[in-house]
Amino acid sequence: MSEYPYAERYPVNRGLPDHGRPRQAILDELATIAAAEDATWADGRISGTIYSGDADHYAFLTRAYGHFAHVNALQRDLCPSMTRFEGEIIAMVLDLMHGEAISGPHPDGAPATEPAGLVTSGGTGSILHALLAYREHARATRGITAPNIVKPETAHAAFDKGCHLFGIECRTVPVDPDTTLVRPQDVAAQIDADTMAIIGSAGSYPYGTVDPIGALSELALARGVGLHVDGCLGGFILAFAADHGYDLPPFDFRVPGVTSISIDTHKYGYAPKGSSVVLFRDKALRTAQYFHLVGWSGGKYMSPGMDGSRSGGLLAATWAALVQYGREGYRRYAGEILSTARELMDAVTAHPELRLMGEPTFCFSFTSTEFDIYHVADFMRPRGWRFNGQQYPNAIHLAVTRPQTRPGVVQAFTTDLAEAVAYARQRHADGATPELGAIYGGVAGGLTEASEMFIVGFMNAILDSQQGLPPAQTTP
């Protein structure tokens, strides 16, 4: 990754330009950059990231977005369409997660609840809103002032981030090294009177495997805590797994102990980036995280979520994606992705040196006990393959998306992987250190001073590169 992207080709704005540029020149520049960057994923060799890859679909979303890009979703009196779009997005995703199962009295005799949801800015946003809701609800109904959650080590880092931001203790438990799934008894051992909720993934980001949601549900009900299912990555695929012959136990609101679900519309829902939904079994849980300030000099302020102003374009385009595809469209694409993932995993297991992590479906990770798996990633990177690296143990994963379902991608993977395995065997025999290992190896033992400096330096670089650009490179 260049530290100063495009500086050699275009002028760098190190401050606000004195004079504006012609619209067409700006659009031409953007079109050139976009075309070059789109070419990096068009051949289907990138893990995740690009979930649709359909140029016509992107053009459709752009048109839908454009009609409302200038609209502030806060101004419902001016734009009642925002109430329609957001309400229908929540209703459609709630339907996908079997919100109809939330009826009748609770198993513990409590009265029936009304399901609800919230459209957020992404998976992290959905997880943060769920944590905030649990914290506020636990404080109001259980008097908890020092809350904690219990999560598997494979649960998304956004849970750790939310706990850091909201003053929640995050209790992390290991997963079974063979199945990659959390063990309910390990979770149970960490629950106490201050536990707000426990966490399960469907599927987990590292391995694509689905935690035992049924067993976690029984535990949550028995101990009187919430259960959040993180379906951000897999929700829109796994909802249709049974239709394609996968014996996947329910992970949604059909499971009585599930109290909230996060699911990303901007991944396999094929909506624009910046769109996700968090669902609640009980509207009271969603209401707990509302914010309002009635005594402000600027008037009565209220906000259903942490964001204030939001572009109406995102709501319109997300709604458009959902109603364009419908259940039949999502079912079809899920089948293609699941089938392709199976073929790719078969290519992996054809090599005795390689091992799949657990029993994945659409997103899979593999490792090796014969050599450092990062050698495989090093070999395949120049051929355009971009995997995500993992640690504990070293592994690489591929989240299969629609670009991988294109003709020839599976065969290319099969051919390149065979050569990569031979390369890895030789590099291991030579005692070589993989290049990817130089990146991940620095944090293999945890957060050291050196690794923290690297991480902070990287984040600074992507935010501050133009300010630090040498003057000689600022002219076109």
CSV table of C-alpha atoms in Angstrom, one decimal:
chain,number,residue,atom,x,y,z
A,1,MET,CA,0.0,0.0,0.0
A,2,SER,CA,1.4,3.4,-1.0
A,3,GLU,CA,1.9,5.9,1.7
A,4,TYR,CA,0.9,8.7,-0.7
A,5,PRO,CA,-1.7,7.2,-3.0
A,6,TYR,CA,-2.1,9.0,-6.4
A,7,ALA,CA,0.3,11.8,-5.5
A,8,GLU,CA,2.4,11.0,-8.6
A,9,ARG,CA,-0.7,11.5,-10.8
A,10,TYR,CA,-3.0,14.1,-9.3
A,11,PRO,CA,-2.6,17.3,-7.3
A,12,VAL,CA,-2.6,16.8,-3.6
A,13,ASN,CA,-5.0,19.0,-1.5
A,14,ARG,CA,-3.0,19.9,1.6
A,15,GLY,CA,-5.5,22.6,2.3
A,16,LEU,CA,-8.8,23.9,0.8
A,17,PRO,CA,-8.2,25.0,-2.8
A,18,ASP,CA,-8.4,28.7,-3.5
A,19,HIS,CA,-10.5,28.1,-6.6
A,20,GLY,CA,-12.9,25.3,-7.5
A,21,ARG,CA,-12.4,22.8,-10.3
A,22,PRO,CA,-14.7,22.0,-13.2
A,23,ARG,CA,-17.2,19.3,-12.4
A,24,GLN,CA,-16.3,17.2,-15.4
A,25,ALA,CA,-12.6,17.2,-14.5
A,26,ILE,CA,-13.5,16.0,-11.0
A,27,LEU,CA,-15.8,13.3,-12.4
A,28,ASP,CA,-13.2,12.1,-14.9
A,29,GLU,CA,-10.6,11.8,-12.1
A,30,LEU,CA,-12.9,9.8,-9.9
A,31,ALA,CA,-13.9,7.6,-12.8
A,32,THR,CA,-10.3,6.8,-13.6
A,33,ILE,CA,-9.4,6.0,-10.0
A,34,ALA,CA,-12.6,3.9,-9.6
A,35,ALA,CA,-11.9,1.8,-12.7
A,36,ALA,CA,-8.4,1.0,-11.7
A,37,GLU,CA,-9.4,0.0,-8.2
A,38,ASP,CA,-12.4,-2.1,-9.4
A,39,ALA,CA,-10.0,-4.1,-11.5
A,40,THR,CA,-8.4,-5.4,-8.3
A,41,TRP,CA,-11.4,-7.5,-7.3
A,42,ALA,CA,-13.1,-8.2,-10.7
A,43,ASP,CA,-11.4,-11.6,-11.1
A,44,GLY,CA,-12.9,-12.9,-7.8
A,45,ARG,CA,-9.7,-13.4,-5.9
A,46,ILE,CA,-10.4,-11.1,-3.0
A,47,SER,CA,-11.8,-12.4,0.3
A,48,GLY,CA,-15.0,-10.6,1.3
A,49,THR,CA,-14.9,-6.9,0.8
A,50,ILE,CA,-16.9,-6.9,-2.5
A,51,TYR,CA,-20.1,-8.8,-1.8
A,52,SER,CA,-22.1,-8.3,-5.0
A,53,GLY,CA,-19.6,-7.4,-7.8
A,54,ASP,CA,-22.5,-6.6,-10.1
A,55,ALA,CA,-21.9,-3.4,-12.0
A,56,ASP,CA,-25.6,-3.0,-13.0
A,57,HIS,CA,-26.6,-3.5,-9.4
A,58,TYR,CA,-24.2,-0.8,-8.2
A,59,ALA,CA,-25.5,1.6,-10.9
A,60,PHE,CA,-29.0,0.9,-9.6
A,61,LEU,CA,-28.0,1.6,-6.0
A,62,THR,CA,-26.3,4.8,-7.1
A,63,ARG,CA,-29.5,6.0,-8.8
A,64,ALA,CA,-31.6,5.2,-5.7
A,65,TYR,CA,-29.1,6.8,-3.4
A,66,GLY,CA,-28.9,9.9,-5.6
A,67,HIS,CA,-32.6,10.7,-5.3
A,68,PHE,CA,-32.1,11.1,-1.5
A,69,ALA,CA,-28.4,11.8,-1.0
A,70,HIS,CA,-29.0,15.4,0.1
A,71,VAL,CA,-31.8,14.4,2.6
A,72,ASN,CA,-31.2,14.4,6.3
A,73,ALA,CA,-32.9,11.3,7.7
A,74,LEU,CA,-33.6,13.3,10.9
A,75,GLN,CA,-36.1,15.6,9.2
A,76,ARG,CA,-39.1,13.3,9.1
A,77,ASP,CA,-41.5,16.1,8.7
A,78,LEU,CA,-39.8,17.2,5.4
A,79,CYS,CA,-39.1,13.7,4.2
A,80,PRO,CA,-41.6,11.2,5.5
A,81,SER,CA,-40.1,8.7,3.0
A,82,MET,CA,-37.4,8.1,5.5
A,83,THR,CA,-39.9,6.7,8.0
A,84,ARG,CA,-41.2,4.4,5.3
A,85,PHE,CA,-37.7,3.2,4.2
A,86,GLU,CA,-36.3,2.7,7.6
A,87,GLY,CA,-39.4,1.0,9.0
A,88,GLU,CA,-39.7,-1.3,6.0
A,89,ILE,CA,-35.9,-2.2,6.2
A,90,ILE,CA,-36.4,-3.2,9.8
A,91,ALA,CA,-39.6,-5.2,9.0
A,92,MET,CA,-37.9,-7.1,6.1
A,93,VAL,CA,-34.8,-8.0,8.1
A,94,LEU,CA,-36.9,-8.9,11.1
A,95,ASP,CA,-38.9,-11.2,8.8
A,96,LEU,CA,-35.7,-12.8,7.6
A,97,MET,CA,-34.7,-13.5,11.2
A,98,HIS,CA,-38.1,-15.0,12.0
A,99,GLY,CA,-39.5,-12.2,14.1
A,100,GLU,CA,-42.9,-13.9,13.8
A,101,ALA,CA,-41.6,-16.4,16.4
A,102,ILE,CA,-41.7,-13.7,19.1
A,103,SER,CA,-45.3,-14.2,20.3
A,104,GLY,CA,-47.0,-15.5,23.4
A,105,PRO,CA,-45.6,-15.5,27.0
A,106,HIS,CA,-41.9,-16.0,27.7
A,107,PRO,CA,-40.7,-19.3,29.0
A,108,ASP,CA,-40.3,-17.7,32.4
A,109,GLY,CA,-43.9,-16.5,32.5
A,110,ALA,CA,-43.2,-12.9,31.5
A,111,PRO,CA,-45.7,-11.2,29.2
A,112,ALA,CA,-45.2,-11.3,25.4
A,113,THR,CA,-42.9,-8.7,23.9
A,114,GLU,CA,-42.9,-6.7,20.7
A,115,PRO,CA,-39.8,-7.1,18.4
A,116,ALA,CA,-38.1,-4.0,17.1
A,117,GLY,CA,-35.0,-2.9,15.2
A,118,LEU,CA,-32.7,0.0,14.3
A,119,VAL,CA,-30.8,0.8,11.1
A,120,THR,CA,-27.2,1.5,11.9
A,121,SER,CA,-24.0,2.5,10.0
A,122,GLY,CA,-22.5,-0.9,9.8
A,123,GLY,CA,-21.7,-4.1,11.8
A,124,THR,CA,-19.7,-2.2,14.4
A,125,GLY,CA,-22.5,0.2,14.8
A,126,SER,CA,-25.1,-2.5,15.3
A,127,ILE,CA,-22.9,-4.2,17.9
A,128,LEU,CA,-22.3,-0.9,19.7
A,129,HIS,CA,-26.0,-0.1,19.8
A,130,ALA,CA,-26.8,-3.6,21.2
A,131,LEU,CA,-24.2,-3.2,23.9
A,132,LEU,CA,-25.5,0.3,24.8
A,133,ALA,CA,-29.0,-1.0,25.0
A,134,TYR,CA,-28.0,-3.9,27.3
A,135,ARG,CA,-26.1,-1.5,29.5
A,136,GLU,CA,-28.9,1.0,29.9
A,137,HIS,CA,-31.6,-1.7,30.3
A,138,ALA,CA,-29.5,-3.7,32.9
A,139,ARG,CA,-29.0,-0.5,34.9
A,140,ALA,CA,-32.7,0.4,34.8
A,141,THR,CA,-34.2,-3.1,35.4
A,142,ARG,CA,-31.5,-4.9,37.4
A,143,GLY,CA,-29.6,-2.1,39.1
A,144,ILE,CA,-26.3,-3.2,37.4
A,145,THR,CA,-23.7,-0.4,37.6
A,146,ALA,CA,-20.6,-2.5,36.8
A,147,PRO,CA,-21.8,-4.6,33.8
A,148,ASN,CA,-20.0,-7.3,31.9
A,149,ILE,CA,-20.5,-9.5,28.9
A,150,VAL,CA,-19.1,-12.9,28.1
A,151,LYS,CA,-18.0,-13.6,24.6
A,152,PRO,CA,-16.0,-16.2,22.7
A,153,GLU,CA,-12.5,-15.2,21.6
A,154,THR,CA,-13.8,-15.5,18.0
A,155,ALA,CA,-16.5,-12.9,18.5
A,156,HIS,CA,-15.9,-9.7,16.5
A,157,ALA,CA,-13.5,-7.1,17.9
A,158,ALA,CA,-16.3,-4.6,17.8
A,159,PHE,CA,-17.5,-6.2,21.1
A,160,ASP,CA,-14.2,-5.3,22.7
A,161,LYS,CA,-14.4,-1.9,21.2
A,162,GLY,CA,-17.9,-1.3,22.5
A,163,CYS,CA,-16.9,-2.4,26.0
A,164,HIS,CA,-13.9,-0.1,25.9
A,165,LEU,CA,-16.1,2.8,24.9
A,166,PHE,CA,-19.0,2.1,27.3
A,167,GLY,CA,-17.2,1.0,30.4
A,168,ILE,CA,-18.3,-2.6,30.2
A,169,GLU,CA,-16.1,-5.4,31.3
A,170,CYS,CA,-15.5,-7.9,28.5
A,171,ARG,CA,-14.9,-11.4,29.6
A,172,THR,CA,-13.4,-13.5,26.8
A,173,VAL,CA,-13.5,-17.3,26.8
A,174,PRO,CA,-11.5,-19.7,24.6
A,175,VAL,CA,-13.1,-21.8,21.9
A,176,ASP,CA,-12.7,-25.5,21.2
A,177,PRO,CA,-9.5,-25.7,19.1
A,178,ASP,CA,-11.0,-28.5,17.0
A,179,THR,CA,-14.4,-27.1,16.3
A,180,THR,CA,-13.6,-23.4,16.7
A,181,LEU,CA,-16.9,-23.1,18.6
A,182,VAL,CA,-17.4,-21.7,22.1
A,183,ARG,CA,-18.2,-24.2,24.8
A,184,PRO,CA,-21.3,-23.3,26.9
A,185,GLN,CA,-19.7,-24.5,30.1
A,186,ASP,CA,-16.9,-22.0,29.6
A,187,VAL,CA,-19.4,-19.2,29.2
A,188,ALA,CA,-21.4,-20.4,32.2
A,189,ALA,CA,-18.3,-20.2,34.4
A,190,GLN,CA,-17.9,-16.5,33.6
A,191,ILE,CA,-21.5,-15.4,34.2
A,192,ASP,CA,-22.3,-13.6,37.5
A,193,ALA,CA,-24.8,-11.2,38.9
A,194,ASP,CA,-23.4,-8.3,36.8
A,195,THR,CA,-23.5,-10.1,33.4
A,196,MET,CA,-25.8,-8.3,31.0
A,197,ALA,CA,-25.5,-10.7,28.0
A,198,ILE,CA,-23.6,-13.5,26.4
A,199,ILE,CA,-22.5,-13.5,22.8
A,200,GLY,CA,-22.6,-16.1,20.0
A,201,SER,CA,-21.6,-15.8,16.3
A,202,ALA,CA,-23.4,-17.0,13.2
A,203,GLY,CA,-20.9,-17.2,11.7
A,204,SER,CA,-17.7,-16.0,13.3
A,205,TYR,CA,-15.5,-13.7,11.2
A,206,PRO,CA,-12.3,-15.7,11.7
A,207,TYR,CA,-13.7,-19.2,10.7
A,208,GLY,CA,-17.2,-18.8,9.4
A,209,THR,CA,-18.5,-21.4,11.9
A,210,VAL,CA,-21.7,-21.1,13.9
A,211,ASP,CA,-21.6,-21.2,17.7
A,212,PRO,CA,-24.1,-23.5,19.5
A,213,ILE,CA,-26.8,-20.9,19.7
A,214,GLY,CA,-29.4,-23.4,21.1
A,215,ALA,CA,-27.2,-24.3,24.0
A,216,LEU,CA,-26.3,-20.7,24.7
A,217,SER,CA,-30.0,-19.9,24.6
A,218,GLU,CA,-30.7,-22.4,27.3
A,219,LEU,CA,-27.9,-21.0,29.4
A,220,ALA,CA,-29.1,-17.4,28.9
A,221,LEU,CA,-32.7,-18.3,29.9
A,222,ALA,CA,-31.5,-20.3,33.0
A,223,ARG,CA,-29.2,-17.5,34.2
A,224,GLY,CA,-31.5,-14.5,33.3
A,225,VAL,CA,-29.1,-12.8,30.9
A,226,GLY,CA,-29.4,-11.6,27.3
A,227,LEU,CA,-28.1,-13.5,24.3
A,228,HIS,CA,-26.8,-11.5,21.3
A,229,VAL,CA,-26.2,-13.3,18.1
A,230,ASP,CA,-23.8,-11.6,15.7
A,231,GLY,CA,-25.0,-12.4,12.3
A,232,CYS,CA,-23.4,-9.4,10.7
A,233,LEU,CA,-21.3,-11.5,8.3
A,234,GLY,CA,-23.4,-14.6,7.8
A,235,GLY,CA,-27.0,-13.6,8.4
A,236,PHE,CA,-28.2,-13.1,4.8
A,237,ILE,CA,-26.5,-16.4,3.7
A,238,LEU,CA,-27.2,-18.7,6.6
A,239,ALA,CA,-30.9,-17.7,6.6
A,240,PHE,CA,-31.1,-19.8,3.4
A,241,ALA,CA,-28.7,-22.6,4.2
A,242,ALA,CA,-31.4,-25.1,5.0
A,243,ASP,CA,-33.0,-24.4,1.6
A,244,HIS,CA,-29.8,-25.7,0.1
A,245,GLY,CA,-29.5,-28.8,2.1
A,246,TYR,CA,-27.4,-27.6,5.1
A,247,ASP,CA,-28.4,-29.1,8.4
A,248,LEU,CA,-27.9,-25.8,10.3
A,249,PRO,CA,-29.7,-25.4,13.6
A,250,PRO,CA,-31.7,-22.2,14.1
A,251,PHE,CA,-29.8,-19.2,15.2
A,252,ASP,CA,-32.4,-16.5,15.0
A,253,PHE,CA,-35.6,-15.5,17.0
A,254,ARG,CA,-36.9,-19.0,16.7
A,255,VAL,CA,-34.4,-19.7,19.5
A,256,PRO,CA,-36.2,-18.4,22.6
A,257,GLY,CA,-33.2,-17.1,24.5
A,258,VAL,CA,-32.0,-14.9,21.6
A,259,THR,CA,-32.7,-11.3,22.6
A,260,SER,CA,-30.8,-9.4,19.9
A,261,ILE,CA,-29.3,-10.0,16.5
A,262,SER,CA,-26.9,-7.9,14.4
A,263,ILE,CA,-27.0,-8.4,10.6
A,264,ASP,CA,-25.3,-6.4,7.9
A,265,THR,CA,-27.4,-5.3,4.9
A,266,HIS,CA,-24.2,-3.9,3.4
A,267,LYS,CA,-22.6,-7.4,3.1
A,268,TYR,CA,-24.7,-10.2,1.7
A,269,GLY,CA,-27.7,-7.9,1.7
A,270,TYR,CA,-25.9,-6.1,-1.2
A,271,ALA,CA,-26.8,-2.7,0.0
A,272,PRO,CA,-24.3,0.2,-0.1
A,273,LYS,CA,-21.6,0.3,2.5
A,274,GLY,CA,-22.7,2.0,5.8
A,275,SER,CA,-25.8,0.0,6.3
A,276,SER,CA,-26.7,-2.6,9.0
A,277,VAL,CA,-29.6,-3.6,11.2
A,278,VAL,CA,-29.7,-4.5,14.9
A,279,LEU,CA,-32.9,-6.4,16.0
A,280,PHE,CA,-34.3,-6.8,19.5
A,281,ARG,CA,-36.7,-9.4,20.8
A,282,ASP,CA,-38.2,-6.7,23.1
A,283,LYS,CA,-38.8,-3.2,22.1
A,284,ALA,CA,-38.0,-2.1,25.7
A,285,LEU,CA,-34.4,-3.1,25.0
A,286,ARG,CA,-34.2,-0.9,22.0
A,287,THR,CA,-35.9,2.0,23.8
A,288,ALA,CA,-33.4,1.8,26.7
A,289,GLN,CA,-30.6,3.2,24.4
A,290,TYR,CA,-32.6,6.1,23.1
A,291,PHE,CA,-31.3,9.6,24.0
A,292,HIS,CA,-33.3,12.7,24.6
A,293,LEU,CA,-32.6,16.1,26.1
A,294,VAL,CA,-35.8,18.1,26.8
A,295,GLY,CA,-34.2,21.1,28.6
A,296,TRP,CA,-31.7,22.2,25.9
A,297,SER,CA,-31.8,25.9,24.8
A,298,GLY,CA,-31.9,24.7,21.2
A,299,GLY,CA,-35.2,22.9,21.7
A,300,LYS,CA,-36.2,19.4,22.6
A,301,TYR,CA,-33.5,17.0,21.3
A,302,MET,CA,-34.0,13.3,20.6
A,303,SER,CA,-32.2,10.6,18.8
A,304,PRO,CA,-33.1,6.9,18.5
A,305,GLY,CA,-29.4,6.0,17.9
A,306,MET,CA,-25.9,7.3,18.5
A,307,ASP,CA,-25.8,9.0,15.1
A,308,GLY,CA,-27.4,12.4,14.5
A,309,SER,CA,-27.6,13.4,10.9
A,310,ARG,CA,-27.7,10.6,8.4
A,311,SER,CA,-28.0,10.6,4.6
A,312,GLY,CA,-31.4,9.6,3.4
A,313,GLY,CA,-29.6,8.1,0.4
A,314,LEU,CA,-28.4,5.2,2.4
A,315,LEU,CA,-31.8,4.3,3.6
A,316,ALA,CA,-33.3,4.6,0.2
A,317,ALA,CA,-30.6,2.5,-1.5
A,318,THR,CA,-30.7,-0.2,1.3
A,319,TRP,CA,-34.5,-0.4,0.9
A,320,ALA,CA,-34.1,-0.6,-2.9
A,321,ALA,CA,-31.6,-3.5,-2.6
A,322,LEU,CA,-34.0,-5.5,-0.4
A,323,VAL,CA,-37.1,-5.1,-2.5
A,324,GLN,CA,-35.2,-5.6,-5.7
A,325,TYR,CA,-33.9,-9.0,-4.8
A,326,GLY,CA,-36.6,-10.3,-2.5
A,327,ARG,CA,-36.5,-13.6,-0.8
A,328,GLU,CA,-36.1,-15.5,-4.0
A,329,GLY,CA,-33.1,-13.5,-5.2
A,330,TYR,CA,-31.2,-13.8,-1.9
A,331,ARG,CA,-32.0,-17.5,-1.8
A,332,ARG,CA,-30.5,-18.0,-5.3
A,333,TYR,CA,-27.3,-16.1,-4.6
A,334,ALA,CA,-26.9,-17.8,-1.2
A,335,GLY,CA,-27.1,-21.2,-3.0
A,336,GLU,CA,-24.4,-20.1,-5.6
A,337,ILE,CA,-22.1,-18.9,-2.8
A,338,LEU,CA,-22.5,-22.0,-0.6
A,339,SER,CA,-21.9,-24.3,-3.6
A,340,THR,CA,-18.8,-22.3,-4.6
A,341,ALA,CA,-17.5,-22.3,-1.1
A,342,ARG,CA,-17.9,-26.1,-1.0
A,343,GLU,CA,-15.8,-26.5,-4.2
A,344,LEU,CA,-13.1,-24.2,-2.8
A,345,MET,CA,-13.0,-26.1,0.5
A,346,ASP,CA,-12.7,-29.4,-1.5
A,347,ALA,CA,-9.7,-27.9,-3.2
A,348,VAL,CA,-8.2,-27.2,0.2
A,349,THR,CA,-8.9,-30.6,1.7
A,350,ALA,CA,-7.4,-32.3,-1.4
A,351,HIS,CA,-4.0,-31.5,0.2
A,352,PRO,CA,-3.2,-33.6,3.3
A,353,GLU,CA,-0.9,-30.8,4.5
A,354,LEU,CA,-3.9,-28.4,4.8
A,355,ARG,CA,-6.7,-28.5,7.4
A,356,LEU,CA,-10.0,-26.6,7.5
A,357,MET,CA,-10.8,-24.9,10.8
A,358,GLY,CA,-14.0,-26.4,12.1
A,359,GLU,CA,-17.0,-27.0,9.8
A,360,PRO,CA,-17.6,-23.8,7.9
A,361,THR,CA,-20.2,-23.0,5.3
A,362,PHE,CA,-19.7,-19.8,3.2
A,363,CYS,CA,-16.6,-18.4,4.9
A,364,PHE,CA,-13.7,-20.8,5.6
A,365,SER,CA,-10.3,-20.7,7.2
A,366,PHE,CA,-7.5,-23.2,6.8
A,367,THR,CA,-4.1,-23.9,8.4
A,368,SER,CA,-1.3,-26.4,8.3
A,369,THR,CA,0.7,-28.4,10.7
A,370,GLU,CA,3.4,-29.1,8.1
A,371,PHE,CA,4.5,-25.6,7.4
A,372,ASP,CA,3.6,-22.0,8.2
A,373,ILE,CA,0.4,-21.3,6.2
A,374,TYR,CA,1.5,-17.8,5.6
A,375,HIS,CA,3.9,-19.2,2.9
A,376,VAL,CA,0.8,-20.2,1.0
A,377,ALA,CA,-0.6,-16.6,1.2
A,378,ASP,CA,2.8,-15.2,0.1
A,379,PHE,CA,2.8,-17.4,-3.0
A,380,MET,CA,-0.7,-16.6,-4.0
A,381,ARG,CA,-0.6,-12.8,-3.4
A,382,PRO,CA,1.3,-12.0,-6.6
A,383,ARG,CA,-1.3,-14.0,-8.5
A,384,GLY,CA,-4.0,-11.6,-7.2
A,385,TRP,CA,-5.3,-13.6,-4.2
A,386,ARG,CA,-5.9,-11.6,-1.1
A,387,PHE,CA,-6.7,-13.6,2.0
A,388,ASN,CA,-7.2,-12.4,5.6
A,389,GLY,CA,-4.5,-13.6,8.0
A,390,GLN,CA,-5.3,-15.0,11.4
A,391,GLN,CA,-3.4,-16.1,14.4
A,392,TYR,CA,-3.7,-18.5,17.3
A,393,PRO,CA,-3.1,-20.6,15.2
A,394,ASN,CA,-1.7,-19.0,12.1
A,395,ALA,CA,-4.4,-19.4,9.4
A,396,ILE,CA,-5.8,-17.7,6.3
A,397,HIS,CA,-9.5,-17.3,5.4
A,398,LEU,CA,-11.6,-16.7,2.4
A,399,ALA,CA,-15.1,-15.2,2.7
A,400,VAL,CA,-16.8,-16.3,-0.5
A,401,THR,CA,-18.8,-13.7,-2.3
A,402,ARG,CA,-20.5,-13.4,-5.6
A,403,PRO,CA,-17.3,-12.6,-7.5
A,404,GLN,CA,-16.0,-16.0,-6.6
A,405,THR,CA,-19.0,-17.7,-8.2
A,406,ARG,CA,-17.9,-16.5,-11.7
A,407,PRO,CA,-16.7,-19.1,-14.2
A,408,GLY,CA,-13.0,-20.1,-13.8
A,409,VAL,CA,-12.4,-18.8,-10.3
A,410,VAL,CA,-12.6,-22.2,-8.6
A,411,GLN,CA,-10.3,-23.7,-11.2
A,412,ALA,CA,-7.8,-20.9,-10.8
A,413,PHE,CA,-7.8,-21.3,-7.0
A,414,THR,CA,-7.3,-25.0,-7.3
A,415,THR,CA,-4.4,-24.6,-9.7
A,416,ASP,CA,-2.7,-21.8,-7.7
A,417,LEU,CA,-3.2,-23.5,-4.4
A,418,ALA,CA,-1.5,-26.7,-5.6
A,419,GLU,CA,1.5,-24.7,-6.6
A,420,ALA,CA,1.4,-22.7,-3.4
A,421,VAL,CA,1.5,-25.9,-1.3
A,422,ALA,CA,4.6,-27.1,-3.1
A,423,TYR,CA,6.2,-23.7,-2.6
A,424,ALA,CA,5.3,-23.7,1.1
A,425,ARG,CA,6.9,-27.1,1.6
A,426,GLN,CA,10.1,-25.9,-0.1
A,427,ARG,CA,10.2,-22.7,1.9
A,428,HIS,CA,9.7,-24.6,5.1
A,429,ALA,CA,12.5,-27.0,4.2
A,430,ASP,CA,14.7,-24.0,3.6
A,431,GLY,CA,13.9,-22.5,7.0
A,432,ALA,CA,12.5,-19.3,5.5
A,433,THR,CA,10.2,-16.9,7.3
A,434,PRO,CA,7.0,-15.9,5.4
A,435,GLU,CA,6.5,-12.3,4.5
A,436,LEU,CA,3.0,-12.2,5.9
A,437,GLY,CA,4.4,-13.6,9.1
A,438,ALA,CA,6.5,-10.4,9.4
A,439,ILE,CA,3.2,-8.5,9.8
A,440,TYR,CA,1.3,-10.9,12.0
A,441,GLY,CA,4.3,-12.3,13.8
A,442,GLY,CA,4.9,-9.0,15.6
A,443,VAL,CA,1.6,-9.5,17.5
A,444,ALA,CA,1.7,-13.2,17.8
A,445,GLY,CA,2.5,-13.0,21.5
A,446,GLY,CA,0.0,-10.3,22.3
A,447,LEU,CA,0.3,-6.5,22.2
A,448,THR,CA,3.9,-5.6,22.7
A,449,GLU,CA,5.3,-2.1,22.7
A,450,ALA,CA,6.7,-2.7,19.2
A,451,SER,CA,3.5,-4.0,17.8
A,452,GLU,CA,1.5,-1.2,19.4
A,453,MET,CA,3.8,1.4,17.8
A,454,PHE,CA,3.4,-0.4,14.4
A,455,ILE,CA,-0.4,-0.3,14.7
A,456,VAL,CA,-0.6,3.3,15.8
A,457,GLY,CA,1.8,4.3,13.1
A,458,PHE,CA,-0.2,2.5,10.4
A,459,MET,CA,-3.4,4.3,11.5
A,460,ASN,CA,-1.6,7.6,11.6
A,461,ALA,CA,-0.3,6.9,8.1
A,462,ILE,CA,-3.7,6.4,6.5
A,463,LEU,CA,-5.1,9.5,8.1
A,464,ASP,CA,-2.2,11.9,7.9
A,465,SER,CA,-0.3,10.9,4.7
A,466,GLN,CA,-1.3,14.0,2.7
A,467,GLN,CA,-0.3,16.4,5.5
A,468,GLY,CA,3.2,14.9,5.5
A,469,LEU,CA,3.6,14.7,1.8
A,470,PRO,CA,6.9,16.1,0.5
A,471,PRO,CA,6.3,19.4,-1.3
A,472,ALA,CA,8.0,18.3,-4.5
A,473,GLN,CA,5.2,15.7,-5.0
A,474,THR,CA,2.3,18.1,-4.6
A,475,THR,CA,2.0,19.3,-8.2
A,476,PRO,CA,0.4,17.4,-11.0
